[in-house]
């Protein structure tokens, strides 16, 4: 039986990180450069501008796109190379007067993780291996071979063409490096501190090494997330609900916890933790309400859930959007008109055969 969920949720994009997991400081540095020059990643002196090697420049470009902090589009008709345009979300989070430009709060890392593995029309996931691992894999403990088999199966169902298996293996290796601390190290040791500096997402403790040197295995953790702010979890729930409706409506907590693509699967949290977060947030937001009927709990929202999601998230960061100089989405779109064109292209793309499948991510400069 065919299963096209991956193709509906994610672009065809494999092993474009150059084997590098996102490192501390990369996203802010990338935003700072492309805000002033959308062609910065293509510049001959890009390694100097970004302060990293050429392969790392490519990785920074990929991760900026994968975290939905940039969109890529040709700057003019007939141009050969795509430029990277910073999204309004990047402006909100990473600008010097943004919510958390240096990602000092764990809530920001949880937010970025959600942006990485979430998908909605016009903002699909750019990391299909990550999406499959968190949302579609039928197990919590796995080897590289286990996960490779699952990703390969979903790729074959979802796309007309598939990557070589080595690309999927590189993705899975990068995923484990991104979220799991190095196996031999103990918490608090110099090695574990270097791990955190190399990739801050390990601090989320979403993945743990459970194997041996001879048989490496990993396991997704679950349970209460002490570092996940209630408002960030509520934001993700409302953002997910907005995928299905932009009007006043409701969505069951069971769906929020268990559906592929949901916050429950992305954050590995259950219904009770989602309920606790939503109750806490709803107490200060009269347009949100938790209801129960026939034993089923639901989140009801009295307005557009996307707008409510941002209201809740902005509150977590002391209302960044209320600063006098902060641009509206419309003002930001006017500054970078190619953002809207990139979104429209994505909305009209064939979900079964993404237009970028055969298109290289890193073109030569014109």
CSV table of C-alpha atoms in Angstrom, one decimal:
chain,number,residue,atom,x,y,z
A,1,UNK,CA,0.0,0.0,0.0
A,2,UNK,CA,1.4,3.4,-1.0
A,3,UNK,CA,2.2,5.9,1.7
A,4,UNK,CA,2.9,9.5,0.4
A,5,UNK,CA,3.0,11.3,3.7
A,6,UNK,CA,6.6,12.1,3.4
A,7,UNK,CA,6.2,13.6,-0.1
A,8,UNK,CA,3.3,15.7,1.2
A,9,UNK,CA,5.3,17.0,4.1
A,10,UNK,CA,8.9,17.4,2.9
A,11,UNK,CA,10.9,18.5,-0.1
A,12,UNK,CA,13.3,16.1,-1.7
A,13,UNK,CA,16.5,17.1,0.0
A,14,UNK,CA,19.2,14.7,1.3
A,15,UNK,CA,22.8,15.0,2.6
A,16,UNK,CA,23.0,18.8,1.8
A,17,UNK,CA,24.5,19.5,5.2
A,18,UNK,CA,28.0,18.4,4.2
A,19,UNK,CA,28.0,16.1,7.2
A,20,UNK,CA,27.9,19.1,9.6
A,21,UNK,CA,25.2,19.4,12.3
A,22,UNK,CA,24.2,23.0,13.0
A,23,UNK,CA,26.8,24.6,15.2
A,24,UNK,CA,26.5,27.3,17.9
A,25,UNK,CA,26.5,30.8,16.3
A,26,UNK,CA,25.9,29.6,12.7
A,27,UNK,CA,22.3,30.7,12.3
A,28,UNK,CA,22.9,34.2,13.7
A,29,UNK,CA,25.9,34.7,11.5
A,30,UNK,CA,24.1,33.5,8.4
A,31,UNK,CA,21.1,35.8,9.1
A,32,UNK,CA,23.4,38.8,9.7
A,33,UNK,CA,25.1,38.3,6.3
A,34,UNK,CA,22.0,37.5,4.1
A,35,UNK,CA,20.0,40.3,5.6
A,36,UNK,CA,22.4,42.8,4.0
A,37,UNK,CA,23.3,40.7,1.0
A,38,UNK,CA,21.1,37.8,-0.1
A,39,UNK,CA,23.9,36.6,-2.4
A,40,UNK,CA,26.4,36.3,0.5
A,41,UNK,CA,26.5,32.4,0.4
A,42,UNK,CA,27.6,32.6,-3.3
A,43,UNK,CA,30.4,35.2,-2.8
A,44,UNK,CA,33.9,34.2,-3.7
A,45,UNK,CA,35.0,35.3,-0.3
A,46,UNK,CA,32.1,33.6,1.5
A,47,UNK,CA,34.5,31.6,3.8
A,48,UNK,CA,36.0,34.8,4.9
A,49,UNK,CA,32.6,36.5,5.4
A,50,UNK,CA,31.3,33.6,7.5
A,51,UNK,CA,34.5,32.7,9.2
A,52,UNK,CA,34.4,29.0,8.2
A,53,UNK,CA,35.5,26.6,5.5
A,54,UNK,CA,33.8,26.4,2.2
A,55,UNK,CA,32.0,23.1,3.1
A,56,UNK,CA,30.7,24.8,6.3
A,57,UNK,CA,29.4,27.7,4.3
A,58,UNK,CA,27.3,25.2,2.3
A,59,UNK,CA,26.1,23.6,5.6
A,60,UNK,CA,25.2,27.0,7.0
A,61,UNK,CA,23.2,27.8,3.9
A,62,UNK,CA,21.4,24.4,4.1
A,63,UNK,CA,20.6,24.7,7.8
A,64,UNK,CA,19.3,28.3,7.4
A,65,UNK,CA,16.9,27.1,4.8
A,66,UNK,CA,16.0,23.9,6.7
A,67,UNK,CA,15.1,25.9,9.9
A,68,UNK,CA,12.9,28.1,7.7
A,69,UNK,CA,15.1,31.1,8.4
A,70,UNK,CA,15.7,31.7,4.7
A,71,UNK,CA,13.9,31.1,1.5
A,72,UNK,CA,15.7,30.7,-1.8
A,73,UNK,CA,14.7,32.2,-5.1
A,74,UNK,CA,16.3,33.6,-8.3
A,75,UNK,CA,17.0,37.4,-7.8
A,76,UNK,CA,16.0,38.2,-11.4
A,77,UNK,CA,14.5,36.5,-14.4
A,78,UNK,CA,17.1,34.5,-16.1
A,79,UNK,CA,19.5,34.4,-13.2
A,80,UNK,CA,21.5,31.1,-12.8
A,81,UNK,CA,21.9,31.2,-9.0
A,82,UNK,CA,19.4,31.4,-6.2
A,83,UNK,CA,19.8,33.9,-3.5
A,84,UNK,CA,18.9,33.4,0.2
A,85,UNK,CA,16.3,35.8,1.6
A,86,UNK,CA,15.8,36.1,5.3
A,87,UNK,CA,12.3,35.3,6.5
A,88,UNK,CA,10.3,37.4,8.9
A,89,UNK,CA,10.7,34.6,11.5
A,90,UNK,CA,14.5,35.0,11.2
A,91,UNK,CA,14.1,38.7,11.7
A,92,UNK,CA,11.9,38.1,14.8
A,93,UNK,CA,14.3,35.6,16.4
A,94,UNK,CA,17.9,36.4,15.2
A,95,UNK,CA,18.1,40.2,14.7
A,96,UNK,CA,20.2,42.1,17.3
A,97,UNK,CA,16.9,43.4,18.7
A,98,UNK,CA,15.1,40.1,18.1
A,99,UNK,CA,13.8,37.5,20.5
A,100,UNK,CA,17.0,35.5,21.1
A,101,UNK,CA,19.8,36.3,18.5
A,102,UNK,CA,22.4,34.1,20.2
A,103,UNK,CA,20.0,31.3,21.1
A,104,UNK,CA,20.8,31.5,24.8
A,105,UNK,CA,17.4,30.1,25.9
A,106,UNK,CA,16.5,26.4,25.5
A,107,UNK,CA,13.0,27.5,24.4
A,108,UNK,CA,14.6,28.9,21.3
A,109,UNK,CA,16.3,25.6,20.5
A,110,UNK,CA,12.9,23.8,20.9
A,111,UNK,CA,11.3,26.4,18.6
A,112,UNK,CA,14.0,25.8,15.9
A,113,UNK,CA,13.6,22.1,16.3
A,114,UNK,CA,9.9,22.5,15.6
A,115,UNK,CA,10.5,24.7,12.6
A,116,UNK,CA,12.9,22.0,11.3
A,117,UNK,CA,10.6,19.0,11.5
A,118,UNK,CA,7.2,20.7,11.0
A,119,UNK,CA,5.4,21.2,7.7
A,120,UNK,CA,2.5,23.3,6.5
A,121,UNK,CA,1.4,24.5,3.0
A,122,UNK,CA,3.9,27.0,1.8
A,123,UNK,CA,6.5,26.0,4.4
A,124,UNK,CA,7.3,22.4,4.0
A,125,UNK,CA,10.1,20.6,5.7
A,126,UNK,CA,13.5,20.6,4.1
A,127,UNK,CA,14.9,17.7,6.1
A,128,UNK,CA,12.9,14.5,5.0
A,129,UNK,CA,15.2,12.2,7.0
A,130,UNK,CA,14.5,14.2,10.1
A,131,UNK,CA,10.8,14.3,9.4
A,132,UNK,CA,10.7,10.5,8.9
A,133,UNK,CA,12.7,9.8,12.0
A,134,UNK,CA,10.6,11.9,14.4
A,135,UNK,CA,7.2,11.5,12.8
A,136,UNK,CA,7.0,8.3,10.7
A,137,UNK,CA,9.5,5.7,12.2
A,138,UNK,CA,7.6,3.0,14.0
A,139,UNK,CA,10.2,2.5,16.8
A,140,UNK,CA,12.0,4.6,19.4
A,141,UNK,CA,15.2,2.6,19.5
A,142,UNK,CA,17.2,2.1,16.3
A,143,UNK,CA,20.5,1.5,14.6
A,144,UNK,CA,21.6,3.3,11.5
A,145,UNK,CA,20.5,0.3,9.4
A,146,UNK,CA,17.0,0.3,11.0
A,147,UNK,CA,16.4,4.0,10.3
A,148,UNK,CA,17.9,3.8,6.8
A,149,UNK,CA,15.5,1.1,5.9
A,150,UNK,CA,12.5,3.1,7.1
A,151,UNK,CA,13.6,6.4,5.4
A,152,UNK,CA,14.3,4.5,2.2
A,153,UNK,CA,10.8,2.9,2.2
A,154,UNK,CA,9.1,6.3,2.6
A,155,UNK,CA,11.3,7.9,0.0
A,156,UNK,CA,10.4,5.2,-2.5
A,157,UNK,CA,6.7,5.7,-1.8
A,158,UNK,CA,6.8,9.5,-1.9
A,159,UNK,CA,9.1,10.6,-4.7
A,160,UNK,CA,9.6,9.6,-8.3
A,161,UNK,CA,13.3,9.4,-7.8
A,162,UNK,CA,15.4,8.4,-4.7
A,163,UNK,CA,18.8,9.4,-3.4
A,164,UNK,CA,21.6,6.9,-3.2
A,165,UNK,CA,21.5,5.0,0.1
A,166,UNK,CA,24.8,6.6,1.2
A,167,UNK,CA,23.0,10.0,1.3
A,168,UNK,CA,20.4,8.7,3.7
A,169,UNK,CA,23.1,7.1,5.9
A,170,UNK,CA,24.9,10.5,6.0
A,171,UNK,CA,21.6,12.2,7.1
A,172,UNK,CA,21.1,9.7,9.9
A,173,UNK,CA,24.6,10.0,11.0
A,174,UNK,CA,24.2,13.8,11.1
A,175,UNK,CA,20.9,13.4,13.0
A,176,UNK,CA,22.5,11.4,15.7
A,177,UNK,CA,25.4,13.8,16.0
A,178,UNK,CA,23.0,16.7,16.2
A,179,UNK,CA,20.8,15.4,19.1
A,180,UNK,CA,22.9,12.8,21.0
A,181,UNK,CA,25.9,13.4,23.1
A,182,UNK,CA,29.0,11.4,22.2
A,183,UNK,CA,28.7,7.9,23.6
A,184,UNK,CA,32.0,7.6,25.6
A,185,UNK,CA,31.6,10.9,27.5
A,186,UNK,CA,29.9,11.4,30.8
A,187,UNK,CA,27.8,14.4,31.7
A,188,UNK,CA,29.9,17.3,33.0
A,189,UNK,CA,33.1,16.0,31.4
A,190,UNK,CA,35.2,18.2,29.1
A,191,UNK,CA,34.1,16.1,26.1
A,192,UNK,CA,30.4,16.6,26.8
A,193,UNK,CA,31.0,20.4,27.1
A,194,UNK,CA,32.7,20.4,23.7
A,195,UNK,CA,29.7,18.5,22.3
A,196,UNK,CA,27.3,21.2,23.5
A,197,UNK,CA,29.5,23.9,22.0
A,198,UNK,CA,29.6,22.0,18.7
A,199,UNK,CA,25.9,21.5,18.4
A,200,UNK,CA,23.6,23.2,21.0
A,201,UNK,CA,20.6,20.9,20.1
A,202,UNK,CA,22.2,18.1,22.1
A,203,UNK,CA,21.1,20.1,25.1
A,204,UNK,CA,17.5,19.1,24.3
A,205,UNK,CA,18.2,15.5,25.2
A,206,UNK,CA,15.9,14.2,22.5
A,207,UNK,CA,18.2,11.3,21.7
A,208,UNK,CA,20.5,9.2,23.8
A,209,UNK,CA,23.1,6.6,22.9
A,210,UNK,CA,22.1,3.2,24.3
A,211,UNK,CA,24.4,0.9,22.4
A,212,UNK,CA,28.1,-0.1,22.6
A,213,UNK,CA,31.1,0.8,20.6
A,214,UNK,CA,30.7,-2.5,18.7
A,215,UNK,CA,26.9,-2.0,18.1
A,216,UNK,CA,25.9,1.7,18.1
A,217,UNK,CA,22.2,2.2,18.9
A,218,UNK,CA,20.2,5.3,19.8
A,219,UNK,CA,16.9,5.9,21.5
A,220,UNK,CA,14.5,8.8,21.4
A,221,UNK,CA,13.8,10.0,24.9
A,222,UNK,CA,10.3,10.8,26.1
A,223,UNK,CA,8.5,12.2,29.1
A,224,UNK,CA,8.4,15.6,30.9
A,225,UNK,CA,10.5,18.2,29.2
A,226,UNK,CA,11.7,20.5,31.9
A,227,UNK,CA,13.4,22.9,29.4
A,228,UNK,CA,10.4,23.1,27.1
A,229,UNK,CA,8.4,26.3,27.9
A,230,UNK,CA,4.7,25.9,28.0
A,231,UNK,CA,4.2,28.8,25.5
A,232,UNK,CA,6.6,27.2,23.0
A,233,UNK,CA,4.7,24.0,23.2
A,234,UNK,CA,1.4,25.8,22.9
A,235,UNK,CA,2.7,27.8,19.9
A,236,UNK,CA,3.6,24.5,18.2
A,237,UNK,CA,0.1,23.1,18.9
A,238,UNK,CA,-1.6,26.2,17.4
A,239,UNK,CA,0.8,26.3,14.5
A,240,UNK,CA,0.0,22.6,13.8
A,241,UNK,CA,-3.8,23.4,14.1
A,242,UNK,CA,-3.3,26.2,11.5
A,243,UNK,CA,-2.2,23.6,9.0
A,244,UNK,CA,-5.8,22.4,8.8
A,245,UNK,CA,-7.9,25.6,9.6
A,246,UNK,CA,-7.2,29.3,9.7
A,247,UNK,CA,-10.6,30.0,11.3
A,248,UNK,CA,-12.0,29.5,14.8
A,249,UNK,CA,-12.2,25.8,15.4
A,250,UNK,CA,-10.8,23.1,17.7
A,251,UNK,CA,-8.4,20.1,17.5
A,252,UNK,CA,-8.2,17.1,19.8
A,253,UNK,CA,-5.3,16.7,22.2
A,254,UNK,CA,-5.0,13.2,20.9
A,255,UNK,CA,-4.2,14.5,17.4
A,256,UNK,CA,-1.7,17.1,18.8
A,257,UNK,CA,0.1,14.2,20.7
A,258,UNK,CA,0.0,11.4,18.2
A,259,UNK,CA,-0.4,12.4,14.6
A,260,UNK,CA,2.5,12.3,12.2
A,261,UNK,CA,3.8,15.9,12.0
A,262,UNK,CA,2.3,16.8,15.4
A,263,UNK,CA,4.1,18.5,18.3
A,264,UNK,CA,3.8,15.4,20.4
A,265,UNK,CA,5.9,13.4,18.0
A,266,UNK,CA,8.3,16.3,17.3
A,267,UNK,CA,9.0,16.9,21.0
A,268,UNK,CA,8.3,13.3,22.1
A,269,UNK,CA,5.7,14.4,24.7
A,270,UNK,CA,2.4,12.8,25.6
A,271,UNK,CA,-1.1,14.1,26.0
A,272,UNK,CA,-0.8,14.9,29.7
A,273,UNK,CA,2.2,17.2,29.2
A,274,UNK,CA,0.4,18.9,26.3
A,275,UNK,CA,-2.7,19.4,28.4
A,276,UNK,CA,-0.6,20.9,31.3
A,277,UNK,CA,1.0,23.4,28.9
A,278,UNK,CA,-2.2,24.4,27.2
A,279,UNK,CA,-4.0,24.9,30.5
A,280,UNK,CA,-1.2,27.2,31.7
A,281,UNK,CA,-1.3,29.3,28.6
A,282,UNK,CA,-5.1,29.3,28.2
A,283,UNK,CA,-5.4,30.8,31.7
A,284,UNK,CA,-4.0,34.1,30.3
A,285,UNK,CA,-5.6,33.9,26.8
A,286,UNK,CA,-9.4,33.9,26.8
A,287,UNK,CA,-9.4,33.0,23.1
A,288,UNK,CA,-8.0,29.6,24.0
A,289,UNK,CA,-10.0,26.9,25.9
A,290,UNK,CA,-9.5,23.3,26.8
A,291,UNK,CA,-12.8,21.4,26.4
A,292,UNK,CA,-13.8,17.8,27.1
A,293,UNK,CA,-16.6,15.8,25.5
A,294,UNK,CA,-17.1,12.0,25.5
A,295,UNK,CA,-13.8,11.6,27.2
A,296,UNK,CA,-11.9,13.4,24.5
A,297,UNK,CA,-10.0,16.6,25.4
A,298,UNK,CA,-9.7,19.3,22.7
A,299,UNK,CA,-8.1,22.7,22.3
A,300,UNK,CA,-10.6,25.2,21.1
A,301,UNK,CA,-9.5,28.5,19.6
A,302,UNK,CA,-11.8,31.5,18.9
A,303,UNK,CA,-9.7,33.1,16.2
A,304,UNK,CA,-7.1,32.2,13.5
A,305,UNK,CA,-4.8,29.7,15.3
A,306,UNK,CA,-1.7,31.0,13.3
A,307,UNK,CA,-2.2,34.5,14.7
A,308,UNK,CA,-2.9,33.1,18.2
A,309,UNK,CA,0.3,31.0,18.0
A,310,UNK,CA,2.4,34.1,17.4
A,311,UNK,CA,0.7,36.0,20.1
A,312,UNK,CA,1.6,33.3,22.6
A,313,UNK,CA,5.1,32.9,21.3
A,314,UNK,CA,5.8,36.7,21.3
A,315,UNK,CA,4.6,36.8,24.9
A,316,UNK,CA,7.3,34.3,25.8
A,317,UNK,CA,9.9,36.7,24.6
A,318,UNK,CA,8.4,39.9,26.1
A,319,UNK,CA,6.5,41.0,23.0
A,320,UNK,CA,9.3,41.6,20.5
A,321,UNK,CA,6.8,42.6,17.8
A,322,UNK,CA,5.7,45.6,19.9
A,323,UNK,CA,9.0,47.3,19.7
A,324,UNK,CA,8.6,50.6,17.7
A,325,UNK,CA,11.1,49.6,15.0
A,326,UNK,CA,9.9,46.1,14.5
A,327,UNK,CA,8.6,45.4,11.0
A,328,UNK,CA,5.2,43.8,10.3
A,329,UNK,CA,5.2,40.8,8.0
A,330,UNK,CA,3.9,43.0,5.2
A,331,UNK,CA,6.8,45.5,5.7
A,332,UNK,CA,9.3,42.7,5.7
A,333,UNK,CA,7.8,41.2,2.6
A,334,UNK,CA,8.0,44.5,0.9
A,335,UNK,CA,11.7,44.7,1.7
A,336,UNK,CA,12.3,41.2,0.3
A,337,UNK,CA,9.6,40.6,-2.4
A,338,UNK,CA,11.3,37.4,-3.5
A,339,UNK,CA,10.1,35.7,-0.3
A,340,UNK,CA,6.5,35.8,-1.5
A,341,UNK,CA,7.5,34.4,-4.9
A,342,UNK,CA,9.4,31.5,-3.2
A,343,UNK,CA,6.4,30.7,-1.1
A,344,UNK,CA,4.0,30.8,-4.0
A,345,UNK,CA,6.3,28.5,-6.0
A,346,UNK,CA,6.2,26.1,-3.1
A,347,UNK,CA,2.5,26.2,-2.8
A,348,UNK,CA,2.0,25.4,-6.5
A,349,UNK,CA,4.7,22.7,-6.7
A,350,UNK,CA,3.6,19.1,-7.3
A,351,UNK,CA,3.9,17.4,-3.9
A,352,UNK,CA,4.5,14.0,-5.5
A,353,UNK,CA,7.5,15.3,-7.5
A,354,UNK,CA,9.2,18.4,-6.0
A,355,UNK,CA,10.5,20.7,-8.7
A,356,UNK,CA,13.9,20.9,-6.9
A,357,UNK,CA,14.5,17.2,-7.0
A,358,UNK,CA,17.1,17.4,-9.8
A,359,UNK,CA,18.2,20.9,-9.0
A,360,UNK,CA,21.5,21.4,-7.2
A,361,UNK,CA,21.3,23.3,-4.0
A,362,UNK,CA,24.6,25.1,-4.5
A,363,UNK,CA,24.9,26.6,-7.9
A,364,UNK,CA,27.9,28.3,-9.3
A,365,UNK,CA,27.7,32.1,-9.4
A,366,UNK,CA,26.6,33.5,-12.6
